[in-house]
PDB file of C-alpha atoms in Angstrom:
ATOM      1  CA  MET A   1     115.043 -15.998  -2.424  1.00 45.00           C
ATOM      2  CA  ARG A   2     116.578 -16.959   0.914  1.00 46.00           C
ATOM      3  CA  LYS A   3     114.475 -16.027   3.906  1.00 54.00           C
ATOM      4  CA  LYS A   4     115.827 -13.517   6.411  1.00 53.00           C
ATOM      5  CA  TYR A   5     115.725 -13.913  10.160  1.00 50.00           C
ATOM      6  CA  GLN A   6     114.472 -11.072  12.334  1.00 56.00           C
ATOM      7  CA  LYS A   7     117.260 -10.375  14.795  1.00 57.00           C
ATOM      8  CA  GLY A   8     117.334  -8.126  17.820  1.00 56.00           C
ATOM      9  CA  PRO A   9     116.072  -8.059  21.392  1.00 64.00           C
ATOM     10  CA  ARG A  10     113.315 -10.133  22.929  1.00 83.00           C
ATOM     11  CA  PRO A  11     110.466  -9.932  20.404  1.00 92.00           C
ATOM     12  CA  HIS A  12     107.167  -8.203  21.123  1.00 93.00           C
ATOM     13  CA  PHE A  13     104.298  -9.336  18.862  1.00 96.00           C
ATOM     14  CA  LEU A  14     101.246  -7.122  18.426  1.00 96.00           C
ATOM     15  CA  ILE A  15      98.365  -9.493  17.606  1.00 97.00           C
ATOM     16  CA  MET A  16      95.405  -7.766  15.955  1.00 97.00           C
ATOM     17  CA  VAL A  17      92.387 -10.060  16.285  1.00 97.00           C
ATOM     18  CA  ASN A  18      89.251  -9.868  14.163  1.00 97.00           C
ATOM     19  CA  ARG A  19      86.610 -11.659  16.203  1.00 96.00           C
ATOM     20  CA  LYS A  20      84.130 -11.329  13.323  1.00 95.00           C
ATOM     21  CA  ALA A  21      86.310 -13.457  11.037  1.00 96.00           C
ATOM     22  CA  ALA A  22      84.449 -16.433   9.590  1.00 94.00           C
ATOM     23  CA  ASN A  23      86.585 -19.062  11.364  1.00 95.00           C
ATOM     24  CA  PHE A  24      87.589 -17.157  14.477  1.00 96.00           C
ATOM     25  CA  ASN A  25      87.988 -19.122  17.689  1.00 94.00           C
ATOM     26  CA  GLU A  26      89.793 -18.336  20.937  1.00 96.00           C
ATOM     27  CA  ARG A  27      91.686 -21.615  20.916  1.00 96.00           C
ATOM     28  CA  SER A  28      93.606 -20.656  17.776  1.00 96.00           C
ATOM     29  CA  VAL A  29      94.776 -17.379  19.311  1.00 97.00           C
ATOM     30  CA  ASP A  30      95.647 -19.205  22.552  1.00 97.00           C
ATOM     31  CA  GLN A  31      97.826 -21.658  20.616  1.00 97.00           C
ATOM     32  CA  LEU A  32      99.755 -18.759  19.106  1.00 97.00           C
ATOM     33  CA  THR A  33     100.268 -16.913  22.391  1.00 96.00           C
ATOM     34  CA  LYS A  34     101.365 -20.118  24.127  1.00 96.00           C
ATOM     35  CA  ALA A  35     103.958 -20.726  21.402  1.00 97.00           C
ATOM     36  CA  ILE A  36     105.258 -17.146  21.718  1.00 96.00           C
ATOM     37  CA  HIS A  37     105.468 -17.502  25.497  1.00 94.00           C
ATOM     38  CA  ASN A  38     107.297 -20.838  25.227  1.00 94.00           C
ATOM     39  CA  PHE A  39     110.200 -19.354  23.282  1.00 90.00           C
ATOM     40  CA  GLY A  40     110.433 -16.302  25.566  1.00 91.00           C
ATOM     41  CA  GLY A  41     108.685 -13.656  23.501  1.00 93.00           C
ATOM     42  CA  PHE A  42     106.197 -10.978  24.534  1.00 93.00           C
ATOM     43  CA  TYR A  43     102.791 -10.407  22.987  1.00 93.00           C
ATOM     44  CA  THR A  44      99.953  -7.896  23.171  1.00 93.00           C
ATOM     45  CA  ILE A  45      96.462  -8.791  21.959  1.00 94.00           C
ATOM     46  CA  GLU A  46      94.070  -6.137  20.664  1.00 94.00           C
ATOM     47  CA  ASN A  47      90.423  -6.833  19.795  1.00 95.00           C
ATOM     48  CA  PRO A  48      89.219  -3.843  17.742  1.00 95.00           C
ATOM     49  CA  LYS A  49      85.508  -3.596  16.987  1.00 95.00           C
ATOM     50  CA  SER A  50      85.848  -2.159  13.471  1.00 96.00           C
ATOM     51  CA  ALA A  51      88.293  -1.866  10.587  1.00 95.00           C
ATOM     52  CA  ASP A  52      88.931   1.801  11.373  1.00 95.00           C
ATOM     53  CA  GLU A  53      89.646   0.983  15.006  1.00 95.00           C
ATOM     54  CA  LEU A  54      91.996  -1.843  13.996  1.00 96.00           C
ATOM     55  CA  LEU A  55      93.971   0.484  11.762  1.00 94.00           C
ATOM     56  CA  ARG A  56      94.095   3.226  14.388  1.00 91.00           C
ATOM     57  CA  GLN A  57      95.184   0.920  17.221  1.00 91.00           C
ATOM     58  CA  THR A  58      97.905  -0.676  15.091  1.00 94.00           C
ATOM     59  CA  GLN A  59      99.258   2.711  14.034  1.00 92.00           C
ATOM     60  CA  LEU A  60      99.267   3.920  17.639  1.00 89.00           C
ATOM     61  CA  ALA A  61     101.116   0.834  18.895  1.00 89.00           C
ATOM     62  CA  CYS A  62     103.758   1.239  16.172  1.00 89.00           C
ATOM     63  CA  GLY A  63     104.220   4.948  16.885  1.00 84.00           C
ATOM     64  CA  LEU A  64     102.982   6.138  13.505  1.00 83.00           C
ATOM     65  CA  LYS A  65     100.092   8.379  14.578  1.00 70.00           C
ATOM     66  CA  HIS A  66      98.531   9.932  17.653  1.00 60.00           C
ATOM     67  CA  ARG A  67     101.941  10.484  19.225  1.00 58.00           C
ATOM     68  CA  HIS A  68     100.311  12.655  21.903  1.00 59.00           C
ATOM     69  CA  ARG A  69      98.466   9.578  23.187  1.00 61.00           C
ATOM     70  CA  ARG A  70     100.394   7.417  25.617  1.00 66.00           C
ATOM     71  CA  LEU A  71     100.468   3.680  25.233  1.00 65.00           C
ATOM     72  CA  PRO A  72      99.008   1.616  28.089  1.00 63.00           C
ATOM     73  CA  ALA A  73     101.521   0.565  30.745  1.00 59.00           C
ATOM     74  CA  TYR A  74     100.929  -3.136  30.039  1.00 61.00           C
ATOM     75  CA  MET A  75     102.218  -2.564  26.506  1.00 65.00           C
ATOM     76  CA  THR A  76     105.202  -0.309  27.248  1.00 69.00           C
ATOM     77  CA  ARG A  77     106.516  -2.779  29.838  1.00 71.00           C
ATOM     78  CA  ARG A  78     107.001  -5.297  27.035  1.00 78.00           C
ATOM     79  CA  GLY A  79     109.143  -2.953  24.993  1.00 81.00           C
ATOM     80  CA  LYS A  80     108.766  -1.649  21.484  1.00 88.00           C
ATOM     81  CA  VAL A  81     106.580  -3.662  19.101  1.00 92.00           C
ATOM     82  CA  THR A  82     108.896  -5.670  16.833  1.00 94.00           C
ATOM     83  CA  SER A  83     106.355  -7.688  14.797  1.00 96.00           C
ATOM     84  CA  LEU A  84     102.680  -7.632  13.824  1.00 98.00           C
ATOM     85  CA  VAL A  85     100.244 -10.506  13.477  1.00 98.00           C
ATOM     86  CA  ALA A  86      96.931 -10.385  11.598  1.00 98.00           C
ATOM     87  CA  ALA A  87      94.527 -12.896  13.154  1.00 98.00           C
ATOM     88  CA  GLY A  88      91.629 -12.946  10.724  1.00 97.00           C
ATOM     89  CA  GLY A  89      90.906 -13.100   7.004  1.00 97.00           C
ATOM     90  CA  ASP A  90      92.342 -11.317   3.988  1.00 98.00           C
ATOM     91  CA  GLY A  91      90.737  -7.984   4.890  1.00 97.00           C
ATOM     92  CA  THR A  92      92.464  -8.055   8.289  1.00 98.00           C
ATOM     93  CA  VAL A  93      95.764  -8.975   6.635  1.00 98.00           C
ATOM     94  CA  ASN A  94      95.408  -6.000   4.279  1.00 98.00           C
ATOM     95  CA  LEU A  95      94.807  -3.535   7.150  1.00 98.00           C
ATOM     96  CA  VAL A  96      97.718  -4.800   9.240  1.00 98.00           C
ATOM     97  CA  ALA A  97      99.950  -4.841   6.151  1.00 98.00           C
ATOM     98  CA  ARG A  98      99.379  -1.107   5.632  1.00 97.00           C
ATOM     99  CA  VAL A  99     100.926  -0.409   9.026  1.00 97.00           C
ATOM    100  CA  ALA A 100     103.648  -3.044   8.618  1.00 97.00           C
ATOM    101  CA  LEU A 101     104.792  -1.336   5.416  1.00 97.00           C
ATOM    102  CA  ALA A 102     104.748   2.141   6.964  1.00 95.00           C
ATOM    103  CA  ALA A 103     106.554   0.997  10.125  1.00 94.00           C
ATOM    104  CA  GLU A 104     108.922  -1.298   8.194  1.00 96.00           C
ATOM    105  CA  LEU A 105     108.026  -4.220  10.442  1.00 96.00           C
ATOM    106  CA  PRO A 106     107.538  -7.883   9.527  1.00 97.00           C
ATOM    107  CA  MET A 107     104.122  -9.448  10.009  1.00 98.00           C
ATOM    108  CA  GLY A 108     102.633 -12.898  10.380  1.00 97.00           C
ATOM    109  CA  ILE A 109      99.223 -14.278   9.465  1.00 98.00           C
ATOM    110  CA  LEU A 110      96.949 -16.432  11.610  1.00 98.00           C
ATOM    111  CA  PRO A 111      94.399 -17.438   8.929  1.00 97.00           C
ATOM    112  CA  LEU A 112      90.936 -17.336  10.473  1.00 97.00           C
ATOM    113  CA  GLY A 113      88.897 -16.006   7.534  1.00 95.00           C
ATOM    114  CA  LYS A 114      86.692 -17.682   4.968  1.00 94.00           C
ATOM    115  CA  ASN A 115      89.046 -17.880   1.975  1.00 94.00           C
ATOM    116  CA  ASN A 116      92.442 -16.850   3.410  1.00 97.00           C
ATOM    117  CA  ASP A 117      93.776 -16.260  -0.102  1.00 97.00           C
ATOM    118  CA  ILE A 118      96.974 -14.515   1.021  1.00 97.00           C
ATOM    119  CA  ALA A 119      97.911 -17.146   3.615  1.00 97.00           C
ATOM    120  CA  ARG A 120      96.954 -19.907   1.172  1.00 95.00           C
ATOM    121  CA  ALA A 121      99.607 -18.599  -1.241  1.00 95.00           C
ATOM    122  CA  LEU A 122     102.374 -18.177   1.349  1.00 94.00           C
ATOM    123  CA  TYR A 123     102.009 -21.254   3.574  1.00 92.00           C
ATOM    124  CA  PRO A 124     102.213 -24.958   2.613  1.00 88.00           C
ATOM    125  CA  SER A 125      98.672 -25.359   3.963  1.00 90.00           C
ATOM    126  CA  LEU A 126      96.104 -23.517   6.077  1.00 93.00           C
ATOM    127  CA  ASN A 127      96.914 -25.747   9.050  1.00 92.00           C
ATOM    128  CA  LEU A 128      97.450 -23.292  11.919  1.00 94.00           C
ATOM    129  CA  LYS A 129     100.606 -25.152  12.957  1.00 93.00           C
ATOM    130  CA  HIS A 130     102.336 -23.898   9.807  1.00 94.00           C
ATOM    131  CA  SER A 131     101.464 -20.248  10.443  1.00 96.00           C
ATOM    132  CA  ILE A 132     102.304 -20.418  14.167  1.00 96.00           C
ATOM    133  CA  ASN A 133     105.628 -22.074  13.380  1.00 95.00           C
ATOM    134  CA  ALA A 134     106.441 -19.388  10.781  1.00 95.00           C
ATOM    135  CA  ILE A 135     105.577 -16.578  13.216  1.00 96.00           C
ATOM    136  CA  THR A 136     107.619 -17.942  16.108  1.00 95.00           C
ATOM    137  CA  LYS A 137     110.666 -18.752  13.951  1.00 94.00           C
ATOM    138  CA  ARG A 138     110.614 -15.119  12.725  1.00 93.00           C
ATOM    139  CA  LYS A 139     111.974 -15.936   9.279  1.00 94.00           C
ATOM    140  CA  PHE A 140     110.461 -13.592   6.747  1.00 95.00           C
ATOM    141  CA  ARG A 141     110.429 -13.070   3.013  1.00 95.00           C
ATOM    142  CA  HIS A 142     109.635  -9.965   0.978  1.00 96.00           C
ATOM    143  CA  ILE A 143     106.473 -10.029  -1.131  1.00 97.00           C
ATOM    144  CA  ASP A 144     105.337  -7.548  -3.775  1.00 97.00           C
ATOM    145  CA  THR A 145     102.478  -5.123  -3.249  1.00 97.00           C
ATOM    146  CA  MET A 146     100.768  -2.446  -5.337  1.00 96.00           C
ATOM    147  CA  THR A 147      98.328   0.404  -4.755  1.00 94.00           C
ATOM    148  CA  VAL A 148      95.019   1.125  -6.485  1.00 92.00           C
ATOM    149  CA  ASP A 149      93.405   4.506  -5.887  1.00 91.00           C
ATOM    150  CA  GLY A 150      95.678   4.913  -2.860  1.00 91.00           C
ATOM    151  CA  GLN A 151      94.619   1.548  -1.415  1.00 93.00           C
ATOM    152  CA  LEU A 152      97.078  -1.245  -0.776  1.00 96.00           C
ATOM    153  CA  VAL A 153      96.730  -4.545  -2.647  1.00 97.00           C
ATOM    154  CA  VAL A 154      98.551  -7.556  -1.227  1.00 98.00           C
ATOM    155  CA  GLY A 155      96.889 -10.474  -3.023  1.00 97.00           C
ATOM    156  CA  SER A 156      94.545  -9.456  -5.833  1.00 97.00           C
ATOM    157  CA  MET A 157      92.112  -6.933  -7.271  1.00 96.00           C
ATOM    158  CA  SER A 158      88.985  -7.984  -9.173  1.00 96.00           C
ATOM    159  CA  VAL A 159      86.572  -6.151 -11.472  1.00 95.00           C
ATOM    160  CA  GLY A 160      83.296  -7.597 -12.704  1.00 95.00           C
ATOM    161  CA  LEU A 161      82.317 -11.225 -12.230  1.00 96.00           C
ATOM    162  CA  LEU A 162      84.312 -12.055  -9.108  1.00 97.00           C
ATOM    163  CA  VAL A 163      83.040  -8.946  -7.311  1.00 95.00           C
ATOM    164  CA  ASN A 164      79.484 -10.216  -7.732  1.00 95.00           C
ATOM    165  CA  LEU A 165      80.519 -13.792  -6.992  1.00 96.00           C
ATOM    166  CA  GLN A 166      82.023 -12.681  -3.663  1.00 95.00           C
ATOM    167  CA  LYS A 167      78.746 -10.960  -2.802  1.00 93.00           C
ATOM    168  CA  GLU A 168      76.875 -14.200  -3.506  1.00 93.00           C
ATOM    169  CA  LEU A 169      79.333 -16.321  -1.499  1.00 92.00           C
ATOM    170  CA  ASP A 170      79.438 -13.854   1.392  1.00 89.00           C
ATOM    171  CA  SER A 171      76.562 -15.671   3.068  1.00 84.00           C
ATOM    172  CA  ASN A 172      76.865 -19.016   1.279  1.00 87.00           C
ATOM    173  CA  SER A 173      79.475 -21.667   0.577  1.00 88.00           C
ATOM    174  CA  TRP A 174      80.684 -22.996  -2.746  1.00 91.00           C
ATOM    175  CA  PRO A 175      78.286 -25.630  -4.144  1.00 91.00           C
ATOM    176  CA  ARG A 176      79.407 -29.153  -3.429  1.00 89.00           C
ATOM    177  CA  PHE A 177      79.108 -30.511  -6.989  1.00 91.00           C
ATOM    178  CA  SER A 178      81.163 -29.174  -9.894  1.00 90.00           C
ATOM    179  CA  PHE A 179      78.208 -28.799 -12.285  1.00 91.00           C
ATOM    180  CA  ARG A 180      76.517 -26.556  -9.706  1.00 94.00           C
ATOM    181  CA  ARG A 181      79.640 -24.398  -9.552  1.00 94.00           C
ATOM    182  CA  ALA A 182      79.408 -23.981 -13.323  1.00 95.00           C
ATOM    183  CA  THR A 183      75.717 -23.088 -12.997  1.00 95.00           C
ATOM    184  CA  LEU A 184      76.529 -20.535 -10.281  1.00 95.00           C
ATOM    185  CA  GLY A 185      79.326 -19.022 -12.375  1.00 95.00           C
ATOM    186  CA  ALA A 186      77.056 -18.715 -15.423  1.00 96.00           C
ATOM    187  CA  LYS A 187      74.281 -17.136 -13.321  1.00 96.00           C
ATOM    188  CA  ILE A 188      76.653 -14.561 -11.818  1.00 96.00           C
ATOM    189  CA  ALA A 189      78.096 -13.845 -15.283  1.00 95.00           C
ATOM    190  CA  ASP A 190      74.561 -13.196 -16.545  1.00 95.00           C
ATOM    191  CA  ASP A 191      74.049 -10.697 -13.713  1.00 94.00           C
ATOM    192  CA  THR A 192      77.380  -8.968 -14.412  1.00 94.00           C
ATOM    193  CA  LYS A 193      77.435  -6.172 -16.950  1.00 91.00           C
ATOM    194  CA  ALA A 194      80.526  -6.291 -19.167  1.00 90.00           C
ATOM    195  CA  GLN A 195      82.369  -2.959 -19.077  1.00 86.00           C
ATOM    196  CA  ARG A 196      84.548  -1.470 -21.788  1.00 90.00           C
ATOM    197  CA  VAL A 197      88.120  -1.374 -20.527  1.00 91.00           C
ATOM    198  CA  THR A 198      91.364   0.005 -21.911  1.00 93.00           C
ATOM    199  CA  LEU A 199      94.221  -2.037 -20.506  1.00 92.00           C
ATOM    200  CA  LYS A 200      97.880  -1.255 -21.062  1.00 93.00           C
ATOM    201  CA  LEU A 201     100.246  -3.894 -19.753  1.00 92.00           C
ATOM    202  CA  ASP A 202     103.877  -2.796 -20.125  1.00 91.00           C
ATOM    203  CA  SER A 203     104.063  -2.075 -23.873  1.00 88.00           C
ATOM    204  CA  PHE A 204     100.889  -3.982 -24.852  1.00 90.00           C
ATOM    205  CA  ARG A 205      97.476  -2.329 -25.164  1.00 92.00           C
ATOM    206  CA  PHE A 206      94.077  -4.059 -25.125  1.00 89.00           C
ATOM    207  CA  ASP A 207      90.655  -2.506 -25.725  1.00 93.00           C
ATOM    208  CA  VAL A 208      88.253  -5.133 -24.431  1.00 92.00           C
ATOM    209  CA  GLN A 209      84.835  -5.541 -22.860  1.00 94.00           C
ATOM    210  CA  PRO A 210      85.405  -8.294 -20.299  1.00 95.00           C
ATOM    211  CA  THR A 211      82.984  -9.809 -17.821  1.00 96.00           C
ATOM    212  CA  ILE A 212      85.890 -10.954 -15.650  1.00 96.00           C
ATOM    213  CA  LEU A 213      89.034  -8.912 -15.044  1.00 95.00           C
ATOM    214  CA  ASN A 214      91.538  -9.846 -12.353  1.00 96.00           C
ATOM    215  CA  VAL A 215      94.936  -8.496 -11.343  1.00 96.00           C
ATOM    216  CA  ASN A 216      96.815 -11.048  -9.228  1.00 97.00           C
ATOM    217  CA  LEU A 217     100.017 -10.611  -7.240  1.00 97.00           C
ATOM    218  CA  LEU A 218      99.369 -13.941  -5.521  1.00 97.00           C
ATOM    219  CA  PRO A 219      97.585 -16.924  -7.108  1.00 97.00           C
ATOM    220  CA  TYR A 220      94.278 -17.032  -5.202  1.00 97.00           C
ATOM    221  CA  THR A 221      91.056 -15.028  -5.276  1.00 97.00           C
ATOM    222  CA  LEU A 222      87.956 -16.345  -3.451  1.00 96.00           C
ATOM    223  CA  GLY A 223      89.818 -19.605  -2.912  1.00 94.00           C
ATOM    224  CA  LEU A 224      90.250 -20.037  -6.676  1.00 95.00           C
ATOM    225  CA  ASN A 225      93.751 -20.605  -8.057  1.00 96.00           C
ATOM    226  CA  LEU A 226      93.254 -18.110 -10.881  1.00 96.00           C
ATOM    227  CA  SER A 227      96.928 -17.458 -11.488  1.00 95.00           C
ATOM    228  CA  PRO A 228      99.158 -20.505 -10.832  1.00 94.00           C
ATOM    229  CA  THR A 229     102.159 -18.669 -12.334  1.00 93.00           C
ATOM    230  CA  SER A 230     102.074 -15.824  -9.782  1.00 95.00           C
ATOM    231  CA  LEU A 231     105.229 -15.517  -7.690  1.00 93.00           C
ATOM    232  CA  PHE A 232     105.351 -13.436  -4.536  1.00 92.00           C
ATOM    233  CA  ASP A 233     108.504 -11.409  -5.281  1.00 93.00           C
ATOM    234  CA  ASP A 234     109.036 -11.274  -9.074  1.00 94.00           C
ATOM    235  CA  GLN A 235     107.727  -7.680  -9.418  1.00 94.00           C
ATOM    236  CA  GLN A 236     105.114  -8.948 -11.856  1.00 94.00           C
ATOM    237  CA  ALA A 237     101.337  -9.137 -11.745  1.00 96.00           C
ATOM    238  CA  GLU A 238      99.185 -11.590 -13.677  1.00 96.00           C
ATOM    239  CA  ILE A 239      96.195 -10.164 -15.568  1.00 96.00           C
ATOM    240  CA  VAL A 240      93.235 -12.437 -16.313  1.00 96.00           C
ATOM    241  CA  PHE A 241      90.396 -11.295 -18.605  1.00 95.00           C
ATOM    242  CA  ASP A 242      87.914 -12.784 -21.042  1.00 95.00           C
ATOM    243  CA  VAL A 243      87.336 -11.735 -24.632  1.00 93.00           C
ATOM    244  CA  GLY A 244      83.570 -11.650 -25.113  1.00 87.00           C
ATOM    245  CA  CYS A 245      82.895 -15.107 -23.688  1.00 92.00           C
ATOM    246  CA  SER A 246      79.418 -16.545 -23.282  1.00 95.00           C
ATOM    247  CA  ASN A 247      77.984 -17.079 -19.809  1.00 95.00           C
ATOM    248  CA  GLN A 248      78.260 -20.827 -20.313  1.00 96.00           C
ATOM    249  CA  ILE A 249      82.005 -20.576 -21.035  1.00 96.00           C
ATOM    250  CA  LEU A 250      82.525 -18.361 -17.990  1.00 96.00           C
ATOM    251  CA  GLY A 251      80.579 -20.784 -15.816  1.00 96.00           C
ATOM    252  CA  ASP A 252      82.699 -23.684 -17.052  1.00 96.00           C
ATOM    253  CA  TYR A 253      85.819 -21.585 -16.417  1.00 96.00           C
ATOM    254  CA  ILE A 254      84.828 -21.169 -12.758  1.00 96.00           C
ATOM    255  CA  ARG A 255      84.212 -24.932 -12.494  1.00 95.00           C
ATOM    256  CA  GLN A 256      87.540 -25.828 -14.109  1.00 95.00           C
ATOM    257  CA  ILE A 257      89.510 -23.299 -12.040  1.00 95.00           C
ATOM    258  CA  TYR A 258      87.898 -24.687  -8.874  1.00 92.00           C
ATOM    259  CA  LYS A 259      89.077 -28.152  -9.916  1.00 91.00           C
ATOM    260  CA  GLY A 260      92.529 -26.783 -10.766  1.00 89.00           C
ATOM    261  CA  ASN A 261      92.766 -27.928 -14.380  1.00 88.00           C
ATOM    262  CA  TYR A 262      91.968 -24.895 -16.574  1.00 92.00           C
ATOM    263  CA  LEU A 263      94.369 -23.992 -19.415  1.00 92.00           C
ATOM    264  CA  TYR A 264      94.328 -20.354 -20.500  1.00 94.00           C
ATOM    265  CA  GLY A 265      93.954 -19.662 -24.211  1.00 91.00           C
ATOM    266  CA  SER A 266      92.225 -17.255 -26.584  1.00 88.00           C
ATOM    267  CA  GLU A 267      88.830 -17.004 -24.841  1.00 93.00           C
ATOM    268  CA  ILE A 268      90.128 -16.270 -21.350  1.00 96.00           C
ATOM    269  CA  ARG A 269      93.660 -14.923 -21.335  1.00 95.00           C
ATOM    270  CA  LEU A 270      96.466 -14.579 -18.811  1.00 96.00           C
ATOM    271  CA  PHE A 271      99.353 -12.129 -19.220  1.00 95.00           C
ATOM    272  CA  SER A 272     102.153 -10.938 -16.921  1.00 95.00           C
ATOM    273  CA  GLY A 273     103.565  -7.437 -16.519  1.00 93.00           C
ATOM    274  CA  SER A 274     105.165  -5.003 -14.091  1.00 94.00           C
ATOM    275  CA  SER A 275     103.298  -1.809 -15.020  1.00 93.00           C
ATOM    276  CA  ILE A 276      99.536  -1.683 -15.519  1.00 93.00           C
ATOM    277  CA  HIS A 277      97.413   1.206 -16.814  1.00 93.00           C
ATOM    278  CA  LEU A 278      93.703   0.548 -16.459  1.00 91.00           C
ATOM    279  CA  SER A 279      90.896   2.806 -17.697  1.00 91.00           C
ATOM    280  CA  LEU A 280      87.326   1.943 -16.715  1.00 86.00           C
ATOM    281  CA  ILE A 281      83.984   3.571 -17.457  1.00 79.00           C
ATOM    282  CA  GLY A 282      82.746   5.224 -14.278  1.00 80.00           C
ATOM    283  CA  LYS A 283      83.899   4.672 -10.720  1.00 83.00           C
ATOM    284  CA  GLN A 284      83.689   0.923 -10.297  1.00 87.00           C
ATOM    285  CA  LYS A 285      83.144  -1.291  -7.287  1.00 92.00           C
ATOM    286  CA  VAL A 286      86.111  -3.653  -7.079  1.00 94.00           C
ATOM    287  CA  LEU A 287      87.275  -6.484  -4.856  1.00 96.00           C
ATOM    288  CA  ILE A 288      90.578  -5.838  -3.070  1.00 97.00           C
ATOM    289  CA  ASP A 289      91.893  -8.684  -0.926  1.00 97.00           C
ATOM    290  CA  GLY A 290      88.395 -10.028  -0.347  1.00 94.00           C
ATOM    291  CA  GLU A 291      86.741  -6.670   0.477  1.00 95.00           C
ATOM    292  CA  ARG A 292      84.371  -4.814  -1.865  1.00 95.00           C
ATOM    293  CA  VAL A 293      85.502  -1.214  -2.359  1.00 93.00           C
ATOM    294  CA  ARG A 294      84.217   1.588  -4.598  1.00 92.00           C
ATOM    295  CA  LEU A 295      86.988   3.413  -6.407  1.00 91.00           C
ATOM    296  CA  SER A 296      87.032   7.214  -6.537  1.00 90.00           C
ATOM    297  CA  ILE A 297      88.821   7.255  -9.911  1.00 89.00           C
ATOM    298  CA  ASP A 298      88.372   5.545 -13.282  1.00 86.00           C
ATOM    299  CA  LYS A 299      91.987   5.637 -14.466  1.00 90.00           C
ATOM    300  CA  MET A 300      94.663   3.749 -12.551  1.00 89.00           C
ATOM    301  CA  ILE A 301      98.401   3.263 -12.835  1.00 90.00           C
ATOM    302  CA  MET A 302      99.699   0.262 -10.910  1.00 91.00           C
ATOM    303  CA  LYS A 303     103.420  -0.403 -10.533  1.00 90.00           C
ATOM    304  CA  ILE A 304     104.280  -3.735  -9.036  1.00 93.00           C
ATOM    305  CA  GLY A 305     106.821  -4.217  -6.292  1.00 87.00           C
ATOM    306  CA  GLU A 306     107.703  -0.576  -5.577  1.00 88.00           C
ATOM    307  CA  LYS A 307     107.050  -1.440  -1.931  1.00 92.00           C
ATOM    308  CA  GLN A 308     107.625  -4.921  -0.557  1.00 96.00           C
ATOM    309  CA  LEU A 309     106.053  -6.347   2.568  1.00 97.00           C
ATOM    310  CA  LYS A 310     107.938  -8.506   5.059  1.00 97.00           C
ATOM    311  CA  VAL A 311     105.892 -11.613   5.884  1.00 97.00           C
ATOM    312  CA  PHE A 312     106.800 -14.488   8.207  1.00 97.00           C
ATOM    313  CA  SER A 313     106.490 -17.632   6.131  1.00 90.00           C
TER     314      SER A 313
END
């Protein structure tokens, strides 16, 4: 799909910065603001202290909530916000995307997180020059989204193994050697209780008890290219799940995916679909765009691409 160019008056970028992001540094933000200044744009930087504050400040700046509160003079002098930028990891991108969708504004990503799965899928590389160039050129494309229990999903949702793997990697890095990645995957699989799941994908129904279950709109989860066939605007999601695999097989799957040479088959399967019905046992903790979240429901209907997000890329 051909990219569209954001037209209109002198642009005003609202840059939402997560200083707690794993790879945050001031120099990266300075490079972005310098580039915006050089082509004659305006920018406002906000440094919220929490996720709730980030969401609230972004909504206020875009005129979505708290209309009785006046914007600071330094912001109103620059005119109406025309674009958003998420400077952080996937969790920050998800929060800013919620407002971008509601305000119908395009957004850019300055990838400063640990995995940067969303940016990894949309940019040629995680080199900041690529993201800064995309933001300042203001050419955007539409990407699919979905909602789970009222929560936006931009990149992926995970149940089971990858939720526990993220918890393990939260304070650690991936092992350097591939055999250790397999050992880590097998260990996490052993600690993950397989849950009975009823999955309906378009007209197909599966009753399975997987240890790993992933729904991908974009290819990456935890830096792993789980779903190489995922496209950003095809109104399809890719579903990955295992069929009663041993811990050893799951560990080897993690190793092979990390290396980028796994072929899906009968043991671990990959399907595509536009409508997903998912029934779990109990209210599960899931991974949505890199953040662990506990669902308030156990039956979900996910329709892909009903709302599309505008992303500079």
